[in-house]
CSV table of N, CA and C in Angstrom, one decimal:
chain,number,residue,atom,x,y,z
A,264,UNK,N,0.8,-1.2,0.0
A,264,UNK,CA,0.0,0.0,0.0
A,264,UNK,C,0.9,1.2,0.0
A,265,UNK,N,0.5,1.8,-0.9
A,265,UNK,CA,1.2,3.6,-1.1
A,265,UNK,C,0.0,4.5,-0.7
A,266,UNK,N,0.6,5.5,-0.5
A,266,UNK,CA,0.2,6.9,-0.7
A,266,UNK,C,0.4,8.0,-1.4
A,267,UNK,N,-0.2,8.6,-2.2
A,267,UNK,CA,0.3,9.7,-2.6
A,267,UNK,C,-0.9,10.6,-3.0
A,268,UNK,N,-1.0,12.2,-3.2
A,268,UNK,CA,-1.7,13.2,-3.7
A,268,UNK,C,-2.2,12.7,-5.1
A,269,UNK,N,-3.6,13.2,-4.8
A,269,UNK,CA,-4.1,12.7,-6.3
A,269,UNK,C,-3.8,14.1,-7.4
A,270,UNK,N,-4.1,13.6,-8.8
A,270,UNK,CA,-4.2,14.9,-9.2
A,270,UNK,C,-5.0,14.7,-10.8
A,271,UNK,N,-4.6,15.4,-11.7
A,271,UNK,CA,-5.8,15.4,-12.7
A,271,UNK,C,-5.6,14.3,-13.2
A,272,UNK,N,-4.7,13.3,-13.5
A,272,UNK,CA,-4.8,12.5,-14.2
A,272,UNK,C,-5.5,11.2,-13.5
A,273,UNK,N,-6.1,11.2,-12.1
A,273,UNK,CA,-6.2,10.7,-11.3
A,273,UNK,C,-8.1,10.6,-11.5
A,274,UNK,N,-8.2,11.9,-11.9
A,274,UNK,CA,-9.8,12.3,-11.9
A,274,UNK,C,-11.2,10.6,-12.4
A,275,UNK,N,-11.2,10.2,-13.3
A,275,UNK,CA,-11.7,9.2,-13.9
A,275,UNK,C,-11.5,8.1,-12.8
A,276,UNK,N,-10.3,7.9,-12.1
A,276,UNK,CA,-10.3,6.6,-11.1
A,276,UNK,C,-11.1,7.4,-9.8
A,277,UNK,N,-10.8,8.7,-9.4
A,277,UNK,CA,-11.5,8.7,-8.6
A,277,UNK,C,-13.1,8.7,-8.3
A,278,UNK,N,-13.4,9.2,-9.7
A,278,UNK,CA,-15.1,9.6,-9.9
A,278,UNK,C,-15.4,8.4,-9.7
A,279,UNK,N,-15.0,6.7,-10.3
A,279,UNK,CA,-15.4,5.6,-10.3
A,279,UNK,C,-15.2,5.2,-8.3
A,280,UNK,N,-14.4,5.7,-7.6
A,280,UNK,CA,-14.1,4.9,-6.4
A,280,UNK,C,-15.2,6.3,-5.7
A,281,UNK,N,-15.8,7.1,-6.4
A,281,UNK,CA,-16.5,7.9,-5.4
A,281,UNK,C,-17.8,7.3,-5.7
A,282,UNK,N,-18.5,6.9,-6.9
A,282,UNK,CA,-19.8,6.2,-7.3
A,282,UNK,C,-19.7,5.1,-6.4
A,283,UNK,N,-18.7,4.1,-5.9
A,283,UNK,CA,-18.9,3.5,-5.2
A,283,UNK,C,-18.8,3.4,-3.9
A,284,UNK,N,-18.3,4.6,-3.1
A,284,UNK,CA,-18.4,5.0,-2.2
A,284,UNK,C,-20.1,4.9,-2.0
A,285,UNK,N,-21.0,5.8,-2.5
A,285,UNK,CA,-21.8,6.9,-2.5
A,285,UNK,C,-23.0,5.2,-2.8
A,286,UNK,N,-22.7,4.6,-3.0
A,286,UNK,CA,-23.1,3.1,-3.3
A,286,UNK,C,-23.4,2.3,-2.2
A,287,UNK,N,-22.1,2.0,-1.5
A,287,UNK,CA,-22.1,1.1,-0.6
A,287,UNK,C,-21.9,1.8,1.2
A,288,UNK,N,-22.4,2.9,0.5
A,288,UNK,CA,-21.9,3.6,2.5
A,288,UNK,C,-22.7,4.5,2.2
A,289,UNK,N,-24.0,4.5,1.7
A,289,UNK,CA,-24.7,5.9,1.4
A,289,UNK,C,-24.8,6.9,2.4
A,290,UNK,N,-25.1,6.1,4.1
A,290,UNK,CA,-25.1,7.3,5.0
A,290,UNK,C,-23.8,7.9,5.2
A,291,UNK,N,-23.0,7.9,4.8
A,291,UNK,CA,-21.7,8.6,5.5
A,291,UNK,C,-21.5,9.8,4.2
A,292,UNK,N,-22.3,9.7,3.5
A,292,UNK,CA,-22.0,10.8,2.6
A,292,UNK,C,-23.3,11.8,2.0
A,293,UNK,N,-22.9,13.4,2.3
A,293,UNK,CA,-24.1,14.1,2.2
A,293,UNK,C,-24.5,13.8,0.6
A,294,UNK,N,-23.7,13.6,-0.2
A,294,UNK,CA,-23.9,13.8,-1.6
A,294,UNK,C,-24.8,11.7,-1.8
A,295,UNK,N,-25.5,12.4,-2.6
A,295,UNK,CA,-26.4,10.7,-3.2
A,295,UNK,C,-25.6,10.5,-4.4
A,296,UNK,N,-25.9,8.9,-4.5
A,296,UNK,CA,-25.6,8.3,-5.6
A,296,UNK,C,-25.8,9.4,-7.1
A,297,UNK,N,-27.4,9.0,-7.0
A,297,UNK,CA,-28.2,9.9,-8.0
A,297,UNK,C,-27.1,11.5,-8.2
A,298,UNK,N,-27.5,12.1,-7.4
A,298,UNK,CA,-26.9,13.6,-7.2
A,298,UNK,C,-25.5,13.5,-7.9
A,299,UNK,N,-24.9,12.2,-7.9
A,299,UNK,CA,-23.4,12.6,-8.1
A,299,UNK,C,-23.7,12.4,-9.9
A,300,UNK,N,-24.0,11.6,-9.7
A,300,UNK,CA,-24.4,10.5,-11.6
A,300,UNK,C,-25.1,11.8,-12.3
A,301,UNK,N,-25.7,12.2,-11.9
A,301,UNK,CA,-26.7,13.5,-13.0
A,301,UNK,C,-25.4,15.1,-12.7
A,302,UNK,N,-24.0,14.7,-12.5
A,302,UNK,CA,-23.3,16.1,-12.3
A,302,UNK,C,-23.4,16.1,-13.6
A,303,UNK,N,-22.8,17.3,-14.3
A,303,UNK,CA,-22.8,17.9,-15.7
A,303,UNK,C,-20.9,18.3,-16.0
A,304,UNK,N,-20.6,16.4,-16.8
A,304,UNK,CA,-19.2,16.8,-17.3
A,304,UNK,C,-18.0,16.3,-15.3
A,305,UNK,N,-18.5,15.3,-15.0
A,305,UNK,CA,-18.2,15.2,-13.7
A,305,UNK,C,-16.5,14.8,-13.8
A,306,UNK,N,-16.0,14.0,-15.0
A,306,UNK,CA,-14.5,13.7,-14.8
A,306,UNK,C,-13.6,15.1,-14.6
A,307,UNK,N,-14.0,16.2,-15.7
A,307,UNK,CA,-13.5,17.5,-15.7
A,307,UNK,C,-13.7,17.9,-15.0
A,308,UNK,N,-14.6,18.1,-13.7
A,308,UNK,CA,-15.0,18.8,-12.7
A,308,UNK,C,-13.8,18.6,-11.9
A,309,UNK,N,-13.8,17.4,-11.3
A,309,UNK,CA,-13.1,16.2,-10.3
A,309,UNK,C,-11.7,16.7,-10.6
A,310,UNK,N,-11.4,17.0,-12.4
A,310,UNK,CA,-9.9,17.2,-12.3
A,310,UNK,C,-9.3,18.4,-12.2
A,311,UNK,N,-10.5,19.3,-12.3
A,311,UNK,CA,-10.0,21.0,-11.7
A,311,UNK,C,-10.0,20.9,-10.3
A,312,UNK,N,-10.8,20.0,-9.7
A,312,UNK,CA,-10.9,20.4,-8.0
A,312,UNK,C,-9.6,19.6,-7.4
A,313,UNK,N,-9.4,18.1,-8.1
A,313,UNK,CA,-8.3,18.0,-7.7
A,313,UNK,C,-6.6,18.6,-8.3
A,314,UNK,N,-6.9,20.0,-8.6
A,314,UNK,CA,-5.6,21.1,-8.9
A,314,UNK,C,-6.1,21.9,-8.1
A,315,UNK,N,-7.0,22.2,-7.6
A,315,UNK,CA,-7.9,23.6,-6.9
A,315,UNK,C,-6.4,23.7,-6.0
A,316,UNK,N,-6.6,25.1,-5.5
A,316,UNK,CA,-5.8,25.6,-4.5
A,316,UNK,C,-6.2,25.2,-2.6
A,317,UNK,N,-7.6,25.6,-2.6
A,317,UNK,CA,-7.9,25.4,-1.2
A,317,UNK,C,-7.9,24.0,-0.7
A,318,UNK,N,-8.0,22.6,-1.9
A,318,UNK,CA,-7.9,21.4,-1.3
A,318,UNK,C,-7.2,20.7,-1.5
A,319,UNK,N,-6.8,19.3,-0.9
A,319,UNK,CA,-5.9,18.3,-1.6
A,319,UNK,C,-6.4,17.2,-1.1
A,320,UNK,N,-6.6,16.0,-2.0
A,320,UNK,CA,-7.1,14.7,-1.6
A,320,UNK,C,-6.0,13.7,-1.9
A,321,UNK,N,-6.1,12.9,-0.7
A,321,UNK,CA,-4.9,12.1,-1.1
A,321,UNK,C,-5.7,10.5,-1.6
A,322,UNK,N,-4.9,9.5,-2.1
A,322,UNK,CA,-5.3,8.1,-2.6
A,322,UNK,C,-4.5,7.5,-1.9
A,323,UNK,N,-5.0,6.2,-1.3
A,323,UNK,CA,-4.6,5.0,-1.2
A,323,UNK,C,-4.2,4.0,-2.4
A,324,UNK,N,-3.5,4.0,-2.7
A,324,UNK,CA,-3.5,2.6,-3.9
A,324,UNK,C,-3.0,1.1,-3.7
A,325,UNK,N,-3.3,0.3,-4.0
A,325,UNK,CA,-2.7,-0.9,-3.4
A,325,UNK,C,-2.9,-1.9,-4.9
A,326,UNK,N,-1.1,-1.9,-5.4
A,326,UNK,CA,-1.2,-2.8,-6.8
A,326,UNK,C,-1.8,-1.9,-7.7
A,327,UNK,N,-1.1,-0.2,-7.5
A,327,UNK,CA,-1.6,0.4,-8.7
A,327,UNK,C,-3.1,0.9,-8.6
A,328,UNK,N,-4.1,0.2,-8.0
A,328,UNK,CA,-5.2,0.2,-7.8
A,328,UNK,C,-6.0,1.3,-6.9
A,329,UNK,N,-6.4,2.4,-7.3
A,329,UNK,CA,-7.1,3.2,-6.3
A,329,UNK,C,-7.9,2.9,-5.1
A,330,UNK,N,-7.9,2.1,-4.1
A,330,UNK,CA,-8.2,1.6,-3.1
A,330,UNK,C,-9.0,2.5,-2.1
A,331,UNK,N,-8.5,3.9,-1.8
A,331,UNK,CA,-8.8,5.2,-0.8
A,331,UNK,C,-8.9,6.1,-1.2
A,332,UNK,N,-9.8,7.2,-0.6
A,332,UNK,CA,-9.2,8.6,-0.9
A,332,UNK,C,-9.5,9.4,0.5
A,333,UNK,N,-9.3,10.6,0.5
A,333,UNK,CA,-9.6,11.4,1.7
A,333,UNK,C,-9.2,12.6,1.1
A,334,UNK,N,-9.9,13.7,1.8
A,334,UNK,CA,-9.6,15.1,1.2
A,334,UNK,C,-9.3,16.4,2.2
A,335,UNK,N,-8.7,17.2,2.4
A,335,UNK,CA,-8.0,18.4,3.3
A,335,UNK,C,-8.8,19.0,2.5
A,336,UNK,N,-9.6,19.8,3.2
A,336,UNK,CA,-10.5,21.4,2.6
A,336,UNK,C,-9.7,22.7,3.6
A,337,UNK,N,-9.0,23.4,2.7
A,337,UNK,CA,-8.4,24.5,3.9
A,337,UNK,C,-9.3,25.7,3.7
A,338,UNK,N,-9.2,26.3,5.1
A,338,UNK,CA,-10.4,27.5,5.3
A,338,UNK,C,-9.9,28.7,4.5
A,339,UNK,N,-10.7,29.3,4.1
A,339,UNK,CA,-10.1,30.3,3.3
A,339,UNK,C,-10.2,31.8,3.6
A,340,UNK,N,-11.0,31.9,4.6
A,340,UNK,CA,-10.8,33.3,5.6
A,340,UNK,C,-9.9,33.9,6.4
A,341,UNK,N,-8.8,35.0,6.1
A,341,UNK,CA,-8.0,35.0,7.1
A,341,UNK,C,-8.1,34.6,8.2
A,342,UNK,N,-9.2,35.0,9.5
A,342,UNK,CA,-9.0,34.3,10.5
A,342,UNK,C,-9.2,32.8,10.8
A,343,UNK,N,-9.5,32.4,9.5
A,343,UNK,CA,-9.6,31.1,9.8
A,343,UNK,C,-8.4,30.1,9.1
A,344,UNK,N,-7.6,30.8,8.5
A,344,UNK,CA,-6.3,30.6,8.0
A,344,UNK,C,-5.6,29.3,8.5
A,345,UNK,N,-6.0,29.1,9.9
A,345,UNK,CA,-4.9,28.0,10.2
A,345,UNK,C,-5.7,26.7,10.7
A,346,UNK,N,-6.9,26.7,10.0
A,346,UNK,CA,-7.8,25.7,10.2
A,346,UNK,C,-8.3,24.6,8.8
A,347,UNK,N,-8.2,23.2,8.5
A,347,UNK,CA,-8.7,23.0,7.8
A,347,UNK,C,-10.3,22.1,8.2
A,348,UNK,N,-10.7,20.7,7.0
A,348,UNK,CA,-11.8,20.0,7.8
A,348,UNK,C,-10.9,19.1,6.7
A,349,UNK,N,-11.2,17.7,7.0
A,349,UNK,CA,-11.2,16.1,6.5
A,349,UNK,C,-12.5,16.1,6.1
A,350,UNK,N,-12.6,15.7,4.4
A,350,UNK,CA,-14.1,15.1,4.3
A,350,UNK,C,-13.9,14.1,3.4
A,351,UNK,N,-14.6,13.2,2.7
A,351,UNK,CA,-15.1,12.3,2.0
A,351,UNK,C,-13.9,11.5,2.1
A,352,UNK,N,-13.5,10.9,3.2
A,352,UNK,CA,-12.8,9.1,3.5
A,352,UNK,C,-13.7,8.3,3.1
A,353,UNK,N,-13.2,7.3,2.7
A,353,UNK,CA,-13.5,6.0,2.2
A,353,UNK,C,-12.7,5.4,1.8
A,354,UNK,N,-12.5,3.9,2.3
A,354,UNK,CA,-11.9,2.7,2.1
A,354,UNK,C,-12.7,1.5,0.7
A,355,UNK,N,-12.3,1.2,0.5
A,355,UNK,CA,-13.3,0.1,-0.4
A,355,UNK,C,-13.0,-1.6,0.2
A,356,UNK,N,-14.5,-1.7,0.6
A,356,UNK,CA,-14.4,-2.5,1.4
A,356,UNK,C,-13.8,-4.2,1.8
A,357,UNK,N,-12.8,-4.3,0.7
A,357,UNK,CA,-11.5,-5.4,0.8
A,357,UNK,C,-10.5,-4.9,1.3
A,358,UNK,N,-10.5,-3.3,1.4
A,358,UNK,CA,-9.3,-3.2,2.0
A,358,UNK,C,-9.2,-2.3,3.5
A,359,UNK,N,-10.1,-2.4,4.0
A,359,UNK,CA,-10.5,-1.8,5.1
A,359,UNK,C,-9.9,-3.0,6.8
A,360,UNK,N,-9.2,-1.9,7.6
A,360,UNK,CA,-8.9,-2.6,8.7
A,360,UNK,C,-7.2,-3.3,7.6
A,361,UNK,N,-6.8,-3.0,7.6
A,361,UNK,CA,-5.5,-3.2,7.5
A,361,UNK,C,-4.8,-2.4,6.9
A,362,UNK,N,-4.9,-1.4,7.5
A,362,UNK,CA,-3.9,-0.4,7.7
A,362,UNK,C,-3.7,0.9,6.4
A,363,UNK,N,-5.0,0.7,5.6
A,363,UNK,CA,-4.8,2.0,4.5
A,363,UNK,C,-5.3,3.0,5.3
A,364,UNK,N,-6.0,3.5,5.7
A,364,UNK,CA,-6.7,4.3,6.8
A,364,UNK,C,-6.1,5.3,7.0
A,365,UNK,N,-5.1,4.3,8.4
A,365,UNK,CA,-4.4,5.0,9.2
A,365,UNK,C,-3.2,6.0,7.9
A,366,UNK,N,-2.8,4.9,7.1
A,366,UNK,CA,-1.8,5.2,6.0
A,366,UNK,C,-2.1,6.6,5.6
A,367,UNK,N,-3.5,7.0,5.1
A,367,UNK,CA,-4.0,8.1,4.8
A,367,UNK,C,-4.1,9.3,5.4
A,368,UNK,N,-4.6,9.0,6.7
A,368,UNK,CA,-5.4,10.0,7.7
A,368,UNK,C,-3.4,10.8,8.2
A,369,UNK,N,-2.7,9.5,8.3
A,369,UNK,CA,-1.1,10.0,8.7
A,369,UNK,C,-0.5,10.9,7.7
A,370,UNK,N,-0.8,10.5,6.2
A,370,UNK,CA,-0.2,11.5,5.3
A,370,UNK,C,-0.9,12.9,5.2
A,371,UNK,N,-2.1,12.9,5.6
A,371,UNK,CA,-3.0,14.3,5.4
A,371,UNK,C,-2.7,15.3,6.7
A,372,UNK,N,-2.4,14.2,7.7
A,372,UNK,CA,-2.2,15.6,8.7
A,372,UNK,C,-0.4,15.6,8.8
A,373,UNK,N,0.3,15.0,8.1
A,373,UNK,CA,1.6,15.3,7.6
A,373,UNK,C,2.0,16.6,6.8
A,374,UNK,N,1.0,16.6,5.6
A,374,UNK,CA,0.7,17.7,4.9
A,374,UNK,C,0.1,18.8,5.1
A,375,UNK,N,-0.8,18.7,6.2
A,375,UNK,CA,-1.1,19.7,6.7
A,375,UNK,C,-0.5,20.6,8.2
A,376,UNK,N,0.8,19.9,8.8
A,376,UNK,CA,1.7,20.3,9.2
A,376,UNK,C,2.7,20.9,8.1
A,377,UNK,N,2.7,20.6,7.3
A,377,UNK,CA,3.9,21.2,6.4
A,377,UNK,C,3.4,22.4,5.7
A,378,UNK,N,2.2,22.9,5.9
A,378,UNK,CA,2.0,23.9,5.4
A,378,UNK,C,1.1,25.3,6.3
A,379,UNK,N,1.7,24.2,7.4
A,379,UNK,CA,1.6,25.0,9.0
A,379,UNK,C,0.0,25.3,9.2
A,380,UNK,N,-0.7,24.2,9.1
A,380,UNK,CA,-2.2,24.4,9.8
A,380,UNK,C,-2.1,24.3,11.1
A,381,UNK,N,-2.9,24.4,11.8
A,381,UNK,CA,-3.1,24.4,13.5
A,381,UNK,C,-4.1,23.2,13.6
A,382,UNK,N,-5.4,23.4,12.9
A,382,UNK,CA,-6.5,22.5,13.6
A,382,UNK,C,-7.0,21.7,12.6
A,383,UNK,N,-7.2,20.5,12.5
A,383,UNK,CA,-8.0,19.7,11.7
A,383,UNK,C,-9.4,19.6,12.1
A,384,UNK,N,-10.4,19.6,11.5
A,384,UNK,CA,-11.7,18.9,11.9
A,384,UNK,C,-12.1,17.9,11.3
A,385,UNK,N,-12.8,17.6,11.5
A,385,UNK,CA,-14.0,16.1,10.8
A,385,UNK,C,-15.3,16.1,11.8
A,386,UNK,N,-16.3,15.6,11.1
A,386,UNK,CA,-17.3,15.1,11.4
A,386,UNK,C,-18.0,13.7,11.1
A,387,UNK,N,-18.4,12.6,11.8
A,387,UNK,CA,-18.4,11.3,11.1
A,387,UNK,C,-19.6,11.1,12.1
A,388,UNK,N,-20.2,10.2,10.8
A,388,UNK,CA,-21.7,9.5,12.2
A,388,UNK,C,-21.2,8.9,13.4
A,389,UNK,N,-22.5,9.1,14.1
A,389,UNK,CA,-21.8,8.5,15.6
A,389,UNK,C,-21.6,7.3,16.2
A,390,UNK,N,-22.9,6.1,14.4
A,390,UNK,CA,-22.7,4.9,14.5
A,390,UNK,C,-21.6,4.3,13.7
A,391,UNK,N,-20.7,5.0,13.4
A,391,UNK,CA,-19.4,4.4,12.8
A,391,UNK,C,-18.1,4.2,14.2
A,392,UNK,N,-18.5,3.5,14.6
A,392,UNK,CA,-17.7,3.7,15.5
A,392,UNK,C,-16.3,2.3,14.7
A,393,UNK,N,-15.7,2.0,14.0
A,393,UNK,CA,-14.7,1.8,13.2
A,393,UNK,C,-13.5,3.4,13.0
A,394,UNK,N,-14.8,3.9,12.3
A,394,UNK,CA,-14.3,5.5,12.4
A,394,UNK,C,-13.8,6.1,13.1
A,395,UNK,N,-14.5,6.2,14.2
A,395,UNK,CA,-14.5,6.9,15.7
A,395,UNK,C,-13.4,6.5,16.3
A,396,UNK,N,-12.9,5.3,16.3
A,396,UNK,CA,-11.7,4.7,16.8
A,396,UNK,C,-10.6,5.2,16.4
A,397,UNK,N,-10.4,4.8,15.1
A,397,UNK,CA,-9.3,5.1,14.3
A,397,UNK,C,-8.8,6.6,14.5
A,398,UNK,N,-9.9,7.7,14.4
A,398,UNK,CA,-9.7,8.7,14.4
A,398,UNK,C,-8.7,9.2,15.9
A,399,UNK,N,-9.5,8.3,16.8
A,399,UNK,CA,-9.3,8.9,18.5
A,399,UNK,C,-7.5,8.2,18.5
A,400,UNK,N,-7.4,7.3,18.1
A,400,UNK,CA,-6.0,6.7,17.9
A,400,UNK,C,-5.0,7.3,17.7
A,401,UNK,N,-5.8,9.0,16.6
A,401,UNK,CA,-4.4,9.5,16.1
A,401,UNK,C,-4.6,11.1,16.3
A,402,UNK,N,-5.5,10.7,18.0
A,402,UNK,CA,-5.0,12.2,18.2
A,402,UNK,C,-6.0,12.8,18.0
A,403,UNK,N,-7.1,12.6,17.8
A,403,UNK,CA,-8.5,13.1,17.5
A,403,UNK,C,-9.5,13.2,18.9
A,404,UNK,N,-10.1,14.8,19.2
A,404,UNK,CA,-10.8,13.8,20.3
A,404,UNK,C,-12.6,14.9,20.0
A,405,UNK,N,-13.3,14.2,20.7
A,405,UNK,CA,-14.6,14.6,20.2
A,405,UNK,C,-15.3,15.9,20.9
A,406,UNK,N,-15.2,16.9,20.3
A,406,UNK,CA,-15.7,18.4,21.4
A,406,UNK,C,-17.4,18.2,21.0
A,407,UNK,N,-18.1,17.7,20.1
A,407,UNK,CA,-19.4,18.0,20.5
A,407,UNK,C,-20.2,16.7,19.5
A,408,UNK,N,-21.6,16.8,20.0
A,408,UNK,CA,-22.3,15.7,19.1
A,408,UNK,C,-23.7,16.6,18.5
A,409,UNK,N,-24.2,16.7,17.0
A,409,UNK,CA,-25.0,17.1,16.4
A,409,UNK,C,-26.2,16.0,16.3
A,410,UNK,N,-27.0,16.3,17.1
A,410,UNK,CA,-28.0,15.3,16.9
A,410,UNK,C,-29.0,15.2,15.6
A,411,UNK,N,-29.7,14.9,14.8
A,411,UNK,CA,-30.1,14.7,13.7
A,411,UNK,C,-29.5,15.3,12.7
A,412,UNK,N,-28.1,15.4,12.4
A,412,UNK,CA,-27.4,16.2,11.9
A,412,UNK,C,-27.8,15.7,10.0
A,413,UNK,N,-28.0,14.6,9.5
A,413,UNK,CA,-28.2,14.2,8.6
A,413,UNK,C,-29.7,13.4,8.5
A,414,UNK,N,-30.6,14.0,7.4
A,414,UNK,CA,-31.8,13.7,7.5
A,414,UNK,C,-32.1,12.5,6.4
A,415,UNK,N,-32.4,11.8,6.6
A,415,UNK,CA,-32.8,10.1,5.4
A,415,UNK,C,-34.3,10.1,5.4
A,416,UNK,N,-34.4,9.5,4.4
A,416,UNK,CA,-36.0,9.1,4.0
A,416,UNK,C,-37.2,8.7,5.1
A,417,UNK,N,-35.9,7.7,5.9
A,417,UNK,CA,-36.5,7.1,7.2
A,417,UNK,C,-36.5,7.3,8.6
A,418,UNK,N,-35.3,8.1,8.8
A,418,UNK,CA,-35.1,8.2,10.0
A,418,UNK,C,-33.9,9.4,10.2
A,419,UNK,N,-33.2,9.7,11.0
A,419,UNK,CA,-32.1,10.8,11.4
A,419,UNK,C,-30.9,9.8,11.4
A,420,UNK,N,-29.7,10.9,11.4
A,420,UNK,CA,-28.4,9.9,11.8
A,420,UNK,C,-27.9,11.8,12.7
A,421,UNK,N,-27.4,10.6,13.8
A,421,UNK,CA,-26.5,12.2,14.4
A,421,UNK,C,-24.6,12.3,14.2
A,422,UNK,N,-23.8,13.5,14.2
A,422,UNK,CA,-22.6,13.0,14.0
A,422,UNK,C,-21.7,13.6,15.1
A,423,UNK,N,-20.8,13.1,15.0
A,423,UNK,CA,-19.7,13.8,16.2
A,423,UNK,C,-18.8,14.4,15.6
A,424,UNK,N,-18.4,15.5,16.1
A,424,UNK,CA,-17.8,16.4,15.4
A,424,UNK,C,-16.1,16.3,16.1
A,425,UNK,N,-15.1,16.2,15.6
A,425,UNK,CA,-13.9,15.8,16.1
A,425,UNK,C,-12.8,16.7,15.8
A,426,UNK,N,-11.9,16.9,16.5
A,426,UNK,CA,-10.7,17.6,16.3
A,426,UNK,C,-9.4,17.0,16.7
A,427,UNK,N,-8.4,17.7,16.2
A,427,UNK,CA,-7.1,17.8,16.1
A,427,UNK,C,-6.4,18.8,16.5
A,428,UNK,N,-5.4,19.4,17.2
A,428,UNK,CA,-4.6,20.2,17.2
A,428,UNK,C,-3.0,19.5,17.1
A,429,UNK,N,-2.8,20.6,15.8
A,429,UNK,CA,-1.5,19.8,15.6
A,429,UNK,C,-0.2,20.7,16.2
């Protein structure tokens, strides 16, 4: 398993490992299946954002194979200058629990020491507790819980909102 920064030529593998994200773990992600599939020109989108300035998503690969991704959103307000958030993790589910994860979540707040952030955040449901673990492991700890934070067809999901200070 490697790590490295995605970038445009990356766009096409990622769109395909985010459709199945958005597939197989639908609550963990605000964006729907549907919602993603009806974007307009979505590979080109994916490969300006991953050049954008304010973010960087890293991949997991394992055998060449796009396996992970995770993404650093930096704040872009001066006073919020030294803060980013972690959004859209995902593992694909053969390769989860042995160690791509950690591999990821370590290169992102690596990179985001190198470009001298202070605070990470994330937010993850509160029944992921896989999630919740891994995170608390590396230095993560939970300042508050959003109750019905995410609304479903059927029911609520609440999340915990987590931090870092690096």
């Amino acid at each position: 398993m490697q790590v490295r920064e995605l970038n445009q030529a990356d766009a096409k593998e990622y769109y395909d490992l985010r459709l199945e994200a958005l597939l197989t773990n639908p609550d963990a992600f605000i964006t729907t299946y549907e919602q993603e599939k009806q974007r307009p020109d979505p590979i080109n989108t994916i490969a300006e954002r991953l050049e954008g300035e304010t973010s960087r998503t890293f991949g997991l690969f394992v055998e060449e194979t796009l396996a992970g991704v995770v993404t650093l959103v930096k704040e872009t307000h001066p006073k919020f200058s030294h803060k980013a958030s972690i959004v859209a993790m995902y593992i694909t589910k053969d390769h989860r629990r042995k160690g791509g994860a950690e591999l990821l979540i370590n290169e992102l707040i690596q990179f985001a020491r190198a470009i001298e952030l202070e605070v990470l955040h994330l937010s993850v449901v509160t029944d992921n507790h896989p999630a919740q673990e891994l995170y608390k492991k590396l230095g993560f700890h939970t300042y508050g819980t959003e109750e019905k934070a995410i609304k479903l067809p059927d029911r609520y999901l609440d999340e915990d909102h987590m931090v870092l200070f690096l």
